[in-house]
Amino acid sequence: MVPTPLTVRAPAKVNLHLGVGDVRPDGFHELVTVFQALSLHDDVTLVPSDALSLHVTGEGARDVPTDPTNLAARAVVALAERYGRDPNMRIDIAKGIPVAGGMAGGSADAAAALLGAATLWGLEIGRDELDEVAATLGSDVPFSLHGHTALGTGRGERLIPALARGEFHWTLALAREGLSTPAVYRELDRLREAGDPPRAGSPDALLAAVASGDPHRLAPLLANDLQAAALSLQPGLRRTLRAGMEAGALAGIVSGSGPTCAFLCASADDAVDVGTELAGAGVCRTVRVASGPVPGATVVP
Ligand code: C5P
């Protein structure tokens, strides 16, 4: 019998608030962050095979490793080792999330692969156990499993769901070159040694704004401590942020460690208009519109 492939869809994220604390003894930074999952996604298709192999298509596919270091492959291997299963399968990743863009594309693939393998193998494990494996793969992987809007603490892996009313509309400006997350954190450490860049503070007001569903209230509260570091490494992003504001966005922010810039807009129509202007201004490689929150990794029926 030919095995039936299983597809799992997993969302991109934007950090509405990203407060970075000091570096911990394990090298990670203590975070207080508010994630929102967006309607930009990767699809990961798994089918049992006689070897573990990876095939990547779509947005930025050329820059995704297809060797065992790929996070989706590591996810399948980690789950197989823990539950005594055969990790051999073909993994097809259709990328919609920018690679090295600060939108948790690799984490989405890992979350999708975890859920997909657990489903294929019929593992009767709870969300907590899946979260545990997810956290060993990367700080953002648990959020990619859960989706919606959530407060993240620790490395970002400890999650509390947050209330969000309605739908928020975003325009995303994808950059020509990616940024390495560790390099951006290192740059922030360097900036903090040299001076005292402002810190994001408490996310309480932002959480209330998300719960109100009012993008005008949310816009001035978006905050990202990694933005200064991303701008320091890619100064051209200042122009991108300015162009989005001039195009009518309510607010613009670097997404996570960047370099994708995320613009909060007043409506879906406004998001399309901002995208059109940004595309014409030549300040980014390409644009996408998206809305959030959306669910985390989900098996595609
Ligand atoms: O957990 P993840 O593999 O996504 O982290 C990638 C890198 O980002 C880490 O190796 C670390 O350099 C940095 N990081 C950090 N503090 C966090 C999350 C990530 O310093 N809370």
XYZ file of C-alpha atoms and ligand atoms in Angstrom:
322
model
C 0.000 0.000 0.000
C 1.312 3.472 -0.891
C 1.448 5.601 2.279
C -0.832 8.668 2.282
C 0.928 12.040 2.626
C -0.103 14.342 5.463
C 0.126 18.135 5.208
C 0.391 20.513 8.162
C 0.120 24.282 7.776
C 1.976 26.527 10.246
C 1.834 30.334 10.540
C 4.385 33.134 10.578
C 4.574 35.346 13.669
C 5.162 38.964 14.452
C 6.181 40.177 17.920
C 3.820 43.007 18.917
C 6.030 43.555 21.957
C 9.558 42.202 22.318
C 11.213 43.137 25.579
C 14.731 41.695 25.763
C 16.260 41.325 29.222
C 19.856 40.611 30.039
C 21.806 37.671 28.693
C 21.507 34.548 30.875
C 24.283 32.116 31.811
C 23.036 29.745 29.054
C 23.566 32.468 26.432
C 19.854 33.137 25.873
C 18.157 36.401 26.769
C 15.233 36.552 29.152
C 12.239 37.759 27.146
C 8.844 39.267 27.732
C 7.121 39.137 24.372
C 3.686 39.199 22.812
C 3.449 37.016 19.721
C 0.733 37.157 17.093
C 0.358 34.455 14.432
C -0.284 35.794 10.912
C -2.004 34.416 7.820
C 1.297 33.859 6.042
C 2.238 30.193 6.268
C 4.448 27.278 5.304
C 2.941 23.906 4.345
C 4.886 20.832 5.423
C 3.956 17.498 3.841
C 5.195 14.238 5.349
C 5.111 10.796 3.835
C 6.819 7.690 5.290
C 9.718 6.629 3.097
C 12.872 4.457 3.199
C 15.100 7.437 4.089
C 14.771 10.855 5.714
C 14.825 13.449 2.919
C 13.919 17.124 2.545
C 12.618 19.076 -0.419
C 11.959 22.817 -0.230
C 10.024 25.014 -2.675
C 8.625 28.560 -2.622
C 9.696 31.807 -0.929
C 13.494 31.801 -0.366
C 13.724 28.018 -0.849
C 17.323 28.212 -2.063
C 18.474 29.482 1.353
C 16.884 26.655 3.357
C 19.215 23.779 4.310
C 18.058 20.356 3.106
C 20.476 18.428 5.326
C 19.818 17.046 8.837
C 20.367 20.528 10.366
C 16.983 21.605 8.941
C 14.675 22.256 11.888
C 11.836 20.167 10.406
C 14.163 17.155 10.050
C 15.462 17.704 13.590
C 11.861 17.801 14.819
C 11.037 14.437 13.233
C 14.248 12.866 14.571
C 13.689 14.250 18.090
C 10.135 12.897 18.222
C 11.160 9.533 16.724
C 13.935 9.103 19.321
C 11.641 10.006 22.192
C 8.822 7.662 21.169
C 10.812 4.870 19.502
C 9.584 5.430 15.924
C 11.218 5.245 12.514
C 12.148 8.789 11.433
C 12.470 7.855 7.758
C 10.160 10.038 5.758
C 10.089 12.454 2.873
C 9.505 16.032 4.078
C 8.270 18.575 1.527
C 8.266 22.193 2.692
C 6.358 24.797 0.657
C 7.652 28.135 1.988
C 5.424 31.189 2.240
C 7.250 32.675 5.244
C 10.427 34.648 4.452
C 13.653 32.791 5.288
C 15.832 34.461 8.002
C 13.168 37.182 8.114
C 12.331 37.409 11.825
C 8.950 35.717 11.304
C 9.729 32.258 12.740
C 9.724 30.457 9.381
C 12.073 27.696 10.566
C 10.093 27.353 13.795
C 6.856 27.025 11.798
C 8.417 24.166 9.821
C 9.536 22.457 13.035
C 6.089 22.849 14.623
C 4.394 21.500 11.486
C 6.788 18.544 11.310
C 6.199 17.725 15.005
C 2.429 17.770 14.676
C 2.596 15.919 11.355
C 4.846 13.131 12.628
C 2.821 12.745 15.846
C -0.341 12.448 13.748
C 1.172 10.012 11.215
C 2.464 7.782 13.999
C -0.807 8.011 15.942
C 1.080 9.112 19.061
C -1.295 9.629 21.940
C 0.539 12.517 23.527
C -0.839 15.719 24.996
C -0.029 19.255 23.964
C 2.302 19.567 26.996
C 4.565 16.763 25.757
C 4.642 18.189 22.245
C 5.490 21.602 23.748
C 8.380 20.058 25.653
C 9.927 18.646 22.473
C 9.128 21.909 20.655
C 11.051 23.977 23.214
C 14.174 21.826 22.748
C 14.142 22.722 19.025
C 13.888 26.513 19.339
C 12.479 29.325 21.447
C 9.659 30.138 18.993
C 8.591 26.563 18.151
C 6.009 26.251 20.984
C 4.337 29.447 19.773
C 4.264 28.152 16.178
C 2.332 25.138 17.525
C -0.144 27.267 19.466
C -0.641 30.339 17.287
C -3.249 33.035 18.003
C -1.887 35.763 20.338
C 0.199 34.844 23.373
C 2.464 36.300 26.018
C 5.833 34.546 25.946
C 8.382 34.536 28.780
C 11.617 32.693 29.536
C 13.391 32.264 26.169
C 9.975 32.924 24.622
C 8.965 29.275 25.011
C 6.702 29.707 28.068
C 3.301 30.797 26.783
C 0.131 32.257 28.197
C -2.717 32.766 25.690
C -3.744 36.416 25.331
C -7.196 37.712 24.463
C -7.458 39.381 21.062
C -10.666 40.800 19.661
C -11.280 40.990 15.908
C -8.686 40.937 13.192
C -5.570 43.069 12.734
C -4.309 43.886 9.238
C -0.634 43.899 8.350
C 1.596 44.721 5.425
C 4.964 42.994 5.415
C 8.027 44.332 3.616
C 10.421 41.458 2.869
C 14.087 42.413 2.690
C 16.639 41.436 0.064
C 19.056 39.910 2.614
C 18.216 37.945 5.760
C 19.562 38.578 9.269
C 20.968 35.941 11.606
C 19.061 35.908 14.911
C 22.171 35.287 17.091
C 23.967 38.151 15.296
C 21.092 40.539 16.065
C 21.082 39.563 19.769
C 24.873 40.030 19.859
C 24.491 43.465 18.273
C 21.950 44.420 20.952
C 24.413 43.323 23.663
C 27.066 45.471 21.981
C 24.756 48.506 21.787
C 23.861 48.044 25.463
C 27.543 47.887 26.445
C 28.228 51.097 24.523
C 25.209 53.048 25.761
C 21.758 52.550 27.221
C 19.192 52.164 24.428
C 15.598 52.492 25.704
C 13.857 49.262 26.763
C 10.324 48.198 25.850
C 9.015 48.080 29.440
C 5.781 46.359 30.422
C 3.424 44.894 27.783
C 0.290 45.511 29.920
C -1.062 48.478 27.924
C -0.372 46.652 24.665
C -2.218 43.537 25.883
C -5.231 45.711 26.735
C -5.090 47.279 23.267
C -4.983 43.833 21.613
C -7.999 42.790 23.673
C -9.876 45.932 22.556
C -9.431 45.040 18.878
C -8.651 48.685 18.041
C -5.614 49.003 15.747
C -5.431 52.761 16.401
C -4.967 52.004 20.104
C -2.462 49.231 19.420
C -0.311 51.152 16.911
C 1.598 53.481 19.286
C 2.288 50.604 21.715
C 4.158 48.239 19.338
C 7.687 47.832 20.715
C 10.744 45.780 19.825
C 14.054 45.944 21.707
C 15.765 44.116 18.822
C 14.816 46.847 16.354
C 17.784 49.098 17.183
C 20.146 46.160 16.647
C 18.500 45.137 13.339
C 18.691 48.771 12.129
C 22.314 48.953 13.165
C 23.098 45.870 11.022
C 20.838 46.912 8.104
C 20.588 50.737 8.176
C 18.491 50.685 4.963
C 15.542 49.389 7.012
C 15.034 52.943 8.348
C 13.971 53.961 4.849
C 11.594 51.009 4.640
C 9.981 51.932 7.979
C 9.651 55.575 6.908
C 8.146 54.633 3.541
C 5.478 52.470 5.214
C 4.432 55.353 7.478
C 4.335 57.750 4.524
C 2.157 55.199 2.703
C -0.455 55.408 5.476
C 0.382 52.609 7.926
C -0.621 53.237 11.562
C 2.755 51.941 12.776
C 5.783 50.105 11.474
C 8.119 47.814 13.347
C 10.918 45.371 12.622
C 9.482 41.863 13.052
C 11.402 39.947 15.732
C 15.103 39.941 14.847
C 14.258 41.263 11.363
C 14.808 42.246 8.678
C 11.123 41.932 7.684
C 9.256 45.158 8.512
C 5.654 44.753 9.674
C 3.181 47.615 9.224
C -0.071 47.702 11.172
C -2.884 49.113 9.030
C -6.397 50.362 9.790
C -8.145 47.919 7.401
C -7.529 45.163 4.854
C -7.904 47.739 2.047
C -5.356 50.038 3.687
C -2.933 47.121 3.987
C -3.168 46.509 0.223
C -2.656 50.254 -0.479
C 0.391 50.406 1.805
C 1.773 47.291 0.105
C 1.318 48.805 -3.348
C 3.139 51.991 -2.347
C 5.957 50.112 -0.636
C 6.446 47.896 -3.677
C 6.640 50.991 -5.888
C 9.069 52.804 -3.580
C 11.843 50.241 -4.096
C 12.559 49.967 -0.366
C 12.149 46.184 -0.106
C 12.383 43.000 -2.162
C 8.669 42.252 -2.143
C 5.541 42.818 -0.048
C 2.822 40.627 1.444
C -0.423 41.430 3.200
C -1.557 39.310 6.118
C -3.995 39.337 9.007
C -3.877 37.987 12.520
C -4.404 36.301 14.816
C -4.680 32.859 13.182
C -4.334 29.356 14.729
C -1.024 27.559 15.122
C 0.089 24.427 13.253
C -2.975 22.634 11.848
C -3.394 19.433 9.855
C -4.774 20.334 6.417
C -7.854 18.174 5.788
O 15.954 29.433 20.278
P 16.481 29.777 18.942
O 17.238 28.644 18.308
O 15.457 30.348 18.014
O 17.519 30.936 19.178
C 18.445 31.327 18.185
C 19.483 32.235 18.813
O 18.878 33.489 19.151
C 20.079 31.723 20.102
O 21.171 30.896 19.854
C 20.500 33.020 20.778
O 21.700 33.511 20.209
C 19.399 33.974 20.369
N 18.313 34.048 21.375
C 18.559 34.687 22.566
N 17.570 34.758 23.508
C 16.346 34.243 23.267
C 16.074 33.593 22.048
C 17.087 33.512 21.120
O 19.665 35.183 22.820
N 15.395 34.340 24.201
